[in-house]
Coordinates of C-alpha atoms and ligand atoms in Angstrom, one line a residue:
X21 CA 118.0 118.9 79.4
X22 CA 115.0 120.6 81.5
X23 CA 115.7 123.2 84.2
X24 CA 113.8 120.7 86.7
X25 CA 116.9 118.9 86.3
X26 CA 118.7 119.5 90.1
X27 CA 122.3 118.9 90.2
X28 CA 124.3 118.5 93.2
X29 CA 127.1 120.8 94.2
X30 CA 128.0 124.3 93.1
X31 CA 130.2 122.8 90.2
X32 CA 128.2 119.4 89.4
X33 CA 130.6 115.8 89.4
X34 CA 130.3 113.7 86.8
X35 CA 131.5 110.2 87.6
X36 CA 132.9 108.0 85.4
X37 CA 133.8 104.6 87.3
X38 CA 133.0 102.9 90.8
X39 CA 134.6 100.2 92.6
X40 CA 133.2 98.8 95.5
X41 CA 131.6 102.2 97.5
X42 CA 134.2 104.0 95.6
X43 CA 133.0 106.1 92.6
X44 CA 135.8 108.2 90.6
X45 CA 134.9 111.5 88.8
X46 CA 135.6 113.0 85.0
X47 CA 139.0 114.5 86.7
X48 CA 140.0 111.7 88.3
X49 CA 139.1 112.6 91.8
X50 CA 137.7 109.5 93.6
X51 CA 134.9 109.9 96.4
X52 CA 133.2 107.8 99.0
X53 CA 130.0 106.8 97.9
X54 CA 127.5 107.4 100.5
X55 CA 124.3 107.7 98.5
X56 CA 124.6 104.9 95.9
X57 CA 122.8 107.0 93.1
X58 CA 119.9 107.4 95.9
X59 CA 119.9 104.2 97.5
X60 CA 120.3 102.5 94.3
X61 CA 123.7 100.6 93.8
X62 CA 122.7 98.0 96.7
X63 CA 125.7 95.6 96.6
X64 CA 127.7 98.2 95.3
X65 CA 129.9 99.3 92.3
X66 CA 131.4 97.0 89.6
X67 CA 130.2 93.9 91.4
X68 CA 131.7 90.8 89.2
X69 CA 129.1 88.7 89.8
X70 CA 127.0 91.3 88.3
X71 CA 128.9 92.3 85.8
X72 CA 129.2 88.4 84.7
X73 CA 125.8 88.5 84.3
X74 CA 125.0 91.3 82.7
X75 CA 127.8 90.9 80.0
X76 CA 126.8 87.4 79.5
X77 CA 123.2 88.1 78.7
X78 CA 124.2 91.1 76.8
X79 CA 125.8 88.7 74.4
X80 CA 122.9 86.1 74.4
X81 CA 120.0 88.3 73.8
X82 CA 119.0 92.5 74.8
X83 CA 115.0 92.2 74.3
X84 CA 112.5 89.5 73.5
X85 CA 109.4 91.5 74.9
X86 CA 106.7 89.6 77.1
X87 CA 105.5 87.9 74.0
X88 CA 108.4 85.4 74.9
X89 CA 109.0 83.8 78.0
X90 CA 112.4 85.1 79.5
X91 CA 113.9 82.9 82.2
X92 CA 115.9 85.3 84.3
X93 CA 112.8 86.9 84.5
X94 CA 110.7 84.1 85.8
X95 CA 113.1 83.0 87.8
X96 CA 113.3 86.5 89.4
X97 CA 109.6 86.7 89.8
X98 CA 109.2 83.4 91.5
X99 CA 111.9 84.9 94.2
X100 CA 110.6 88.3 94.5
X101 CA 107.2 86.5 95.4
X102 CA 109.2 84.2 97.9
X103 CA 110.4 86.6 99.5
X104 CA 107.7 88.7 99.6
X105 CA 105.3 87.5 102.6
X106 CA 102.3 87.9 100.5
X107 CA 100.7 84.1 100.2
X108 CA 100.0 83.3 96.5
X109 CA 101.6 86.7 95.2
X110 CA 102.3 87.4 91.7
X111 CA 104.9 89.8 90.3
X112 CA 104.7 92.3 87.3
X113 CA 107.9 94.0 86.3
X114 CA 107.7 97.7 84.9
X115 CA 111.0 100.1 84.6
X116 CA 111.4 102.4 87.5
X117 CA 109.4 103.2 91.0
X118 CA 107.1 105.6 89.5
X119 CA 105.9 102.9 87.0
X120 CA 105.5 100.5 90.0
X121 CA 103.3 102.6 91.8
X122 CA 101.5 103.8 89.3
X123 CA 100.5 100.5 88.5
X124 CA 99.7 99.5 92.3
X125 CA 97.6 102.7 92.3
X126 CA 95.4 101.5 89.3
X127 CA 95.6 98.0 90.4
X128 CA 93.5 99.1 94.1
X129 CA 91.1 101.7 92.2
X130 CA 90.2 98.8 89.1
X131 CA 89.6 96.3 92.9
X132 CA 87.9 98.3 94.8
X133 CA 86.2 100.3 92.1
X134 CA 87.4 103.5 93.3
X135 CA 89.7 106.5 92.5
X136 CA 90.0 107.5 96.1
X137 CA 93.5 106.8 97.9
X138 CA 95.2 107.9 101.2
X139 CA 98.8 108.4 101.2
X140 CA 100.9 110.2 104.3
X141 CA 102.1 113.4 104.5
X142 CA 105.5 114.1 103.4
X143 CA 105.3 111.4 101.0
X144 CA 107.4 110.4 98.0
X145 CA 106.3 108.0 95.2
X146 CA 107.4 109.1 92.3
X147 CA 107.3 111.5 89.0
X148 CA 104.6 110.1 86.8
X149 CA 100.9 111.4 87.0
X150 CA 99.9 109.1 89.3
X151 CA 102.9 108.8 91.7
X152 CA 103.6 112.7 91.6
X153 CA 99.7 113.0 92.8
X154 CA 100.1 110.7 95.4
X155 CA 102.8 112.4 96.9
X156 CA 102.5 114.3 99.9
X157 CA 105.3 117.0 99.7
X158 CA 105.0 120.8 98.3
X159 CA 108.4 120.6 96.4
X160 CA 107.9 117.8 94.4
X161 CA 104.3 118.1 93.5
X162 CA 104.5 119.8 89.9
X163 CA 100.6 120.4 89.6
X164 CA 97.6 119.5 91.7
X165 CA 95.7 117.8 88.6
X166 CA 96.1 113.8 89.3
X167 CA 94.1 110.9 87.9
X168 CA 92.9 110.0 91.4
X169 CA 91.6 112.0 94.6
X170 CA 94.2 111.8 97.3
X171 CA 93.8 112.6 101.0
X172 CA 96.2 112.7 103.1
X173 CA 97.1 111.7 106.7
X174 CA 99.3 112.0 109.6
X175 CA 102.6 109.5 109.3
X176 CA 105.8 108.9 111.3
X177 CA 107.5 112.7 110.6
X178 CA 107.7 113.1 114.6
X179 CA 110.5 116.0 114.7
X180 CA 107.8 118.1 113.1
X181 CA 104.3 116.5 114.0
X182 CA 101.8 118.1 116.3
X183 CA 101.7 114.9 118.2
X184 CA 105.3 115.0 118.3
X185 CA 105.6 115.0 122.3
X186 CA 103.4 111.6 122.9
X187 CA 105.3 108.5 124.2
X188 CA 105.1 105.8 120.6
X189 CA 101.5 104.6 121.7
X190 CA 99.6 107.7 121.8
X191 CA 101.6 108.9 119.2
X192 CA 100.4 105.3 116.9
X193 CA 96.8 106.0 118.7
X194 CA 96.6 109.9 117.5
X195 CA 97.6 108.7 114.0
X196 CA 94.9 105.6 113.9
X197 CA 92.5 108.2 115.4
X198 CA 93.3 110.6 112.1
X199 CA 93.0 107.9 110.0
X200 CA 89.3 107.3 111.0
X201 CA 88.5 110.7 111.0
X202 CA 89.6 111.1 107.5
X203 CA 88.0 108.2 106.3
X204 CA 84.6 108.7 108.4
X205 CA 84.7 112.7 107.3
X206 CA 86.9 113.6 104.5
X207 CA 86.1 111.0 102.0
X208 CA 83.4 109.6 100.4
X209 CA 83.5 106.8 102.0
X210 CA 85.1 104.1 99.6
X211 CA 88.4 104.2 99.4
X212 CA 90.7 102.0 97.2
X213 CA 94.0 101.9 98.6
X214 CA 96.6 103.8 101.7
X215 CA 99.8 103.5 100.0
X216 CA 102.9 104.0 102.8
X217 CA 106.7 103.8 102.8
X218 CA 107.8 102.2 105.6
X219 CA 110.4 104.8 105.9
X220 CA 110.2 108.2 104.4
X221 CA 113.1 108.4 101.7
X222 CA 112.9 111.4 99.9
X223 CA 111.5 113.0 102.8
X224 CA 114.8 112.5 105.0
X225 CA 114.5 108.9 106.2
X226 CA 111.6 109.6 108.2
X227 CA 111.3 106.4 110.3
X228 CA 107.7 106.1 112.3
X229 CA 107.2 104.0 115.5
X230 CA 107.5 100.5 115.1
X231 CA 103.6 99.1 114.5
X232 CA 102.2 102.5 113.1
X233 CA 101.6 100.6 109.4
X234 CA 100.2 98.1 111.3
X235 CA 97.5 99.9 113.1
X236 CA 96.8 101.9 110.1
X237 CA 96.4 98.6 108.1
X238 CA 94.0 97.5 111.1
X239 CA 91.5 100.5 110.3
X240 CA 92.2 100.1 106.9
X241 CA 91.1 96.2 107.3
X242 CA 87.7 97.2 108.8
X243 CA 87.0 99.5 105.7
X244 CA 87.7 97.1 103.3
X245 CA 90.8 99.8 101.4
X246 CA 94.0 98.0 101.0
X247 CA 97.1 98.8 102.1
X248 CA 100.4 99.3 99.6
X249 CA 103.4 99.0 101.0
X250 CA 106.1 101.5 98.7
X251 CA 109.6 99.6 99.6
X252 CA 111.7 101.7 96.7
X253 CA 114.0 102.7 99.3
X254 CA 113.4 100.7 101.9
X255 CA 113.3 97.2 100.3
X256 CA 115.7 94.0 100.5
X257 CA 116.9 94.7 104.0
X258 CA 118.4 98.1 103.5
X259 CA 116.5 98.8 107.2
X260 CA 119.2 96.0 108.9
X261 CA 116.5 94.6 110.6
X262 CA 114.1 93.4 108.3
X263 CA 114.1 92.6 104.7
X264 CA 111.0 94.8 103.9
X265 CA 110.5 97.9 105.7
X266 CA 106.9 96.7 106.5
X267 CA 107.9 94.0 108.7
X268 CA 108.9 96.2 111.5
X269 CA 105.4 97.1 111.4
X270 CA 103.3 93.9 111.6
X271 CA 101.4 95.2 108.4
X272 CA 100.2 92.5 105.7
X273 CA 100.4 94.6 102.5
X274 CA 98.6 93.7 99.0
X275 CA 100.6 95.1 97.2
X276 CA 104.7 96.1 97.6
X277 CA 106.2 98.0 95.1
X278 CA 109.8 98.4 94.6
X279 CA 112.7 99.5 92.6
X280 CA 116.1 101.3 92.7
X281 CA 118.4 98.6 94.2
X282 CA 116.9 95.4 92.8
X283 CA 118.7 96.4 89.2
X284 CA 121.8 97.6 91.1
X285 CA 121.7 100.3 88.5
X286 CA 119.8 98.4 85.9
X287 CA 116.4 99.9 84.8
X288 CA 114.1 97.7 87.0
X289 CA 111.3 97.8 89.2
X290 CA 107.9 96.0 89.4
X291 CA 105.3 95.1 92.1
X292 CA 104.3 92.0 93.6
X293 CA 101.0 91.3 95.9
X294 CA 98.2 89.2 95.9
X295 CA 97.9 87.1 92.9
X296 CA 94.0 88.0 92.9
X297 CA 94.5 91.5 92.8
X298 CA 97.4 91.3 90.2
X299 CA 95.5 89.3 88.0
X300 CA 92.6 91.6 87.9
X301 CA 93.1 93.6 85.0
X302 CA 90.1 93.9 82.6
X303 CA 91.9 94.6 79.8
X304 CA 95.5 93.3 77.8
X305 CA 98.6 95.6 79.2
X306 CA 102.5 95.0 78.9
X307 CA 105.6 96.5 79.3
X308 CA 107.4 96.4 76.6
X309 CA 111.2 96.8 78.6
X310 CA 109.5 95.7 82.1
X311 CA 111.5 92.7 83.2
X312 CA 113.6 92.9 80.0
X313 CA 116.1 89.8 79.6
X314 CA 119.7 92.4 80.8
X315 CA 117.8 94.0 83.7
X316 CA 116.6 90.7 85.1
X317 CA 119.6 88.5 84.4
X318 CA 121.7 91.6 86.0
X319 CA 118.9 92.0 88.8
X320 CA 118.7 88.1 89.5
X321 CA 123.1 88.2 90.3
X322 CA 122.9 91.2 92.4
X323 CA 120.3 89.7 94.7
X324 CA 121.5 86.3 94.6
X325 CA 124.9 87.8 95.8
X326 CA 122.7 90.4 98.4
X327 CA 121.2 87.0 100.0
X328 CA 124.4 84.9 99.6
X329 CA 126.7 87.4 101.6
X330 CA 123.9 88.6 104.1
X331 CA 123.8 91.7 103.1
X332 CA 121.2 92.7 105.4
X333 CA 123.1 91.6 108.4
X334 CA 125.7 94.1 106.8
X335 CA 123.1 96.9 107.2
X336 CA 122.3 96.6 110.5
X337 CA 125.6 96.0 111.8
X338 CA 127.5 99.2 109.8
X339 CA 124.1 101.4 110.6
X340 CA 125.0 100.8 114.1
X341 CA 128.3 101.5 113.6
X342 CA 127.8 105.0 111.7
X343 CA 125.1 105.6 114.7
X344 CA 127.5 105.2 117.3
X345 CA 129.2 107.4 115.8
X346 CA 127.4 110.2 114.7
X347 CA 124.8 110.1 118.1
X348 CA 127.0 112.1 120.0
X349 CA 127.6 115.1 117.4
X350 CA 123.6 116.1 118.1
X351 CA 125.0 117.0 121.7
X352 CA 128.0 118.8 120.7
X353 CA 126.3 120.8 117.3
X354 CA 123.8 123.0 118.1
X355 CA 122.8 123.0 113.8
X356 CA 121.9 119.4 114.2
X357 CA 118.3 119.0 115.3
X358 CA 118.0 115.1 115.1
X359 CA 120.4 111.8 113.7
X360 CA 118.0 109.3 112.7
X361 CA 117.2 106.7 110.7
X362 CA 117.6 102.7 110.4
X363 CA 120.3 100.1 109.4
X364 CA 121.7 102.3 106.6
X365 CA 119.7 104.9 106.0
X366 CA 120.7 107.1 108.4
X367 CA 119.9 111.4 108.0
X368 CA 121.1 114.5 109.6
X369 CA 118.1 117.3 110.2
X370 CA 119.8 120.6 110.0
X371 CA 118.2 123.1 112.1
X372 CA 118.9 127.2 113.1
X373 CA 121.2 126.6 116.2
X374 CA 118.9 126.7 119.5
X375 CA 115.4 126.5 117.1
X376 CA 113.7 123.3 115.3
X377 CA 113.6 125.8 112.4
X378 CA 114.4 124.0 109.2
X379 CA 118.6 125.2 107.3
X380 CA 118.3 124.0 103.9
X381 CA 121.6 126.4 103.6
X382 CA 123.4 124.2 106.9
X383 CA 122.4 120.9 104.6
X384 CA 124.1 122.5 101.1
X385 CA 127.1 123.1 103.4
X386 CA 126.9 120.0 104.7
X387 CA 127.3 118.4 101.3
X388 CA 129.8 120.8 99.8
X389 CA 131.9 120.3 102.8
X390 CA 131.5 116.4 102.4
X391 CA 132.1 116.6 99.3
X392 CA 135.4 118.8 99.1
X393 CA 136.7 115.7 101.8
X394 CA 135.9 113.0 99.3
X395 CA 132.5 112.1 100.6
X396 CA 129.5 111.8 99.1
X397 CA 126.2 112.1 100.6
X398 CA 122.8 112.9 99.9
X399 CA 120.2 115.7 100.5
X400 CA 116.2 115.4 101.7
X401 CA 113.8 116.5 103.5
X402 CA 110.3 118.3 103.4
X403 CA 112.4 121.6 103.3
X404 CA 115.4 120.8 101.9
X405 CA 117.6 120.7 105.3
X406 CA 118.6 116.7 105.8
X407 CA 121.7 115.2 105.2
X408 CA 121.4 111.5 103.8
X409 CA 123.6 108.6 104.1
X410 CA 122.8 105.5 102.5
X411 CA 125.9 103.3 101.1
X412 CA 125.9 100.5 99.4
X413 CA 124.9 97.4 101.7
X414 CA 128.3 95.8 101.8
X415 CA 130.0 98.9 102.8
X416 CA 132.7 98.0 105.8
X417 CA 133.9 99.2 109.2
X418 CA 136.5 101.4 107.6
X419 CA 134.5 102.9 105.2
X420 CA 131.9 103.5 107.6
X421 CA 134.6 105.2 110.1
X422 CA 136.1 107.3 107.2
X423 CA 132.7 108.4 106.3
X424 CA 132.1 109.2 109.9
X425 CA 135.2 111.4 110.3
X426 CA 134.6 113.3 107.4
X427 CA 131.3 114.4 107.7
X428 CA 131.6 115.0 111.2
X429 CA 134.8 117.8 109.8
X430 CA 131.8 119.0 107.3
X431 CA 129.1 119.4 110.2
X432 CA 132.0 121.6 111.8
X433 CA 132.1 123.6 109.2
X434 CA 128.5 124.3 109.2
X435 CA 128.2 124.7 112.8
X436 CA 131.0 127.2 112.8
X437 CA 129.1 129.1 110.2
X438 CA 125.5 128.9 111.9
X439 CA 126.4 128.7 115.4
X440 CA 129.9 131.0 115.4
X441 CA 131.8 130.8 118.8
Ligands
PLP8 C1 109.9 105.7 98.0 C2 110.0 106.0 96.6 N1 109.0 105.6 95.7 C3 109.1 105.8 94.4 C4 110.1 106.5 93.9 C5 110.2 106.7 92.4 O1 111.1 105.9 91.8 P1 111.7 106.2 90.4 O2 112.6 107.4 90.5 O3 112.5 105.0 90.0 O4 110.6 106.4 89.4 C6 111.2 106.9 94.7 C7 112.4 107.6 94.1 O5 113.1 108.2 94.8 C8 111.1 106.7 96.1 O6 112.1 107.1 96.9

């Protein structure tokens, strides 16, 4: 396995089982699941209906390929595009979130003719060429070679932004005002595509103003570039509020692309935006496991059950909770610089007590400590210093309480050691 490889934890967990947000490891120590594989088992572990599913179609039929029409993965598409927002949208499946944007990427530069793309700062969208290039963050950006020319431009990391004092409309208006300017100066002057997460995952659940997408997507609009919405982490109403991340944000996206909890585990992800743009492809192209019959049939239970047991209600509800109670600790702990987030994706920044200065060693604390109580959480941020929680959507009051407690014992620990006395 490659050194690139980062493992959690000073001796690494390997799990072996889950049940509900419950995830047991190799020595049969059972933790709290607060991270859900990185936002990825949405309705949680060892979900029957999903497993039904799943073991049903794995006795049916593993792979047809796109030569064959496979139902659960119609069926899927025509309620992915449903649900979508986008009139007339079409759906292509591909494998992962790297995949999907890739292909979002190329689908904007074959439209608009153009290799040219704006992304934020601080951005995450994946490993391949393509996603990797259009990512916006130092420690994730393996090489500066990339298929397309990237720019990039001001987003919703506040805590650390120059404009980072204005009330939310100057701080939207000093954005929109960077836009142009990079548009107007640094490019040449045909852009294909701004591609956004609604929420900053990767980066430590960066959440903007409400409406900055949308007044991006409004300079965006008089230029002709479309706008790509990347809902990896943020889709199918992890946010509590909404059921896409863009829709706090009064944004009309061409293209979403999203992943991670749609297979609940399963290798799934895909893209769906205007049909005219999805059908433009001058050339054949498949996937040869995109959509494949087990991922689809698995995907199509786990949101069926999602939508059946409002799930997103679920979100916004326990994100309130687990706000409620973790608000306070930025008043008592000195090492935490800012709680933030939305429904549940909520993060920690981890700062040198009395400085905004970024402790990635407060955050690997953090976890250890977490993780010695039975907790699991997650890491992030630009430098390495945000504690994430995001459980599985159908995590209850008592988990979220437990949770609570025991991170706020782990925080302690690290203000203790950072902030003695
Ligand atoms: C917002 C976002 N986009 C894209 C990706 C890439 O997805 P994948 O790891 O499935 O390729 C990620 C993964 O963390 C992500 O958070």
């Amino acid at each position: 396995m490659p050194s690139w490889i980062g493992l959690y934890y000073d001796e690494p967990i390997e799990l072996v089982s889950g049940q509900g947000r419950r995830v047991v490891d190799g020595e049969g120590r059972t933790y709290l699941d607060f991270f859900g594989g990185i936002l990825t088992t949405m309705t949680g572990h060892a979900v029957p209906e999903v497993i039904e599913a799943v073991t049903a179609q794995a006795g049916r039929l593993l792979h047809s390929s796109t030569l064959y029409l496979i139902r659960p993965m119609v069926e899927l598409a025509e309620r992915i595009a449903e649900l979508s927002g986008i009139p007339d949208a079409k759906v292509f499946f591909v494998n992962s979130g790297s995949e999907a944007n890739d292909l979002a990427v190329q689908l904007a530069c074959t439209a608009r003719r153009s290799n040219q793309v704006l992304a934020l700062r601080h951005s995450y969208h994946g490993r391949s060429f393509a996603s990797a290039g259009i990512t916006g963050m130092r420690s994730w950006s393996a090489t500066s070679l990339t298929p397309v020319t990237v720019n990039y431009v001001h987003g919703g990391y506040r805590y650390r932004s120059p404009f980072k004092d204005l009330p939310d409309d100057r701080y939207i208006a000093a954005c929109v005002e960077d836009l142009r300017e990079v548009i107007e100066t640094a490019t040449a002057g045909d852009v294909a595509c701004l591609i956004a997460e609604p929420i900053q995952g990767v980066a430590g659940f960066v959440v903007p103003p409400d409406g900055l997408l949308g007044a991006l997507g409004e300079v965006c609009d008089e230029y002709g570039i479309l706008f790509v919405s990347d809902e990896v982490q943020t889709g199918w109403g992890r946010t509590g509020e909404n059921f896409w991340g863009y829709q706090a944000h009064g944004v009309r996206p061409d293209l979403i692309t999203f992943a991670k909890g749609l297979g609940n585990g399963l290798a799934l992800g895909g893209l769906v935006g205007r049909g005219d743009l999805v059908d433009d492809v001058p050339a054949n192209s498949i996937s040869t496991f995109g959509g494949n019959p087990l991922a689809t049939a698995g995907a199509l239970a786990n949101l069926t059950y999602l939508l059946d047991h409002d799930l997103q209600a679920n979100a916004a509800t326990m994100g309130a909770r687990l706000r409620e109670r973790l608000d306070p600790l930025a008043d008592e702990m000195a090492v935490i610089g800012e709680v933030r987030g939305k429904g549940l994706m909520v993060a920690i920044e981890l700062v040198r007590p009395g400085t905004t200065e970024a402790d990635p060693a407060a955050a690997a604390m953090v976890l250890e400590e977490s993780r010695t109580r039975g907790l699991l959480i997650g890491k992030g941020g630009v430098r390495g210093n945000v504690a994430r929680l995001a459980p599985p959507l159908s995590v209850t009051a008592d988990e979220i309480d437990e949770a609570a407690a025991t991170l706020g014992e782990a925080l302690g620990v690290a203000e203790e050691a950072m902030n003695p006395g």
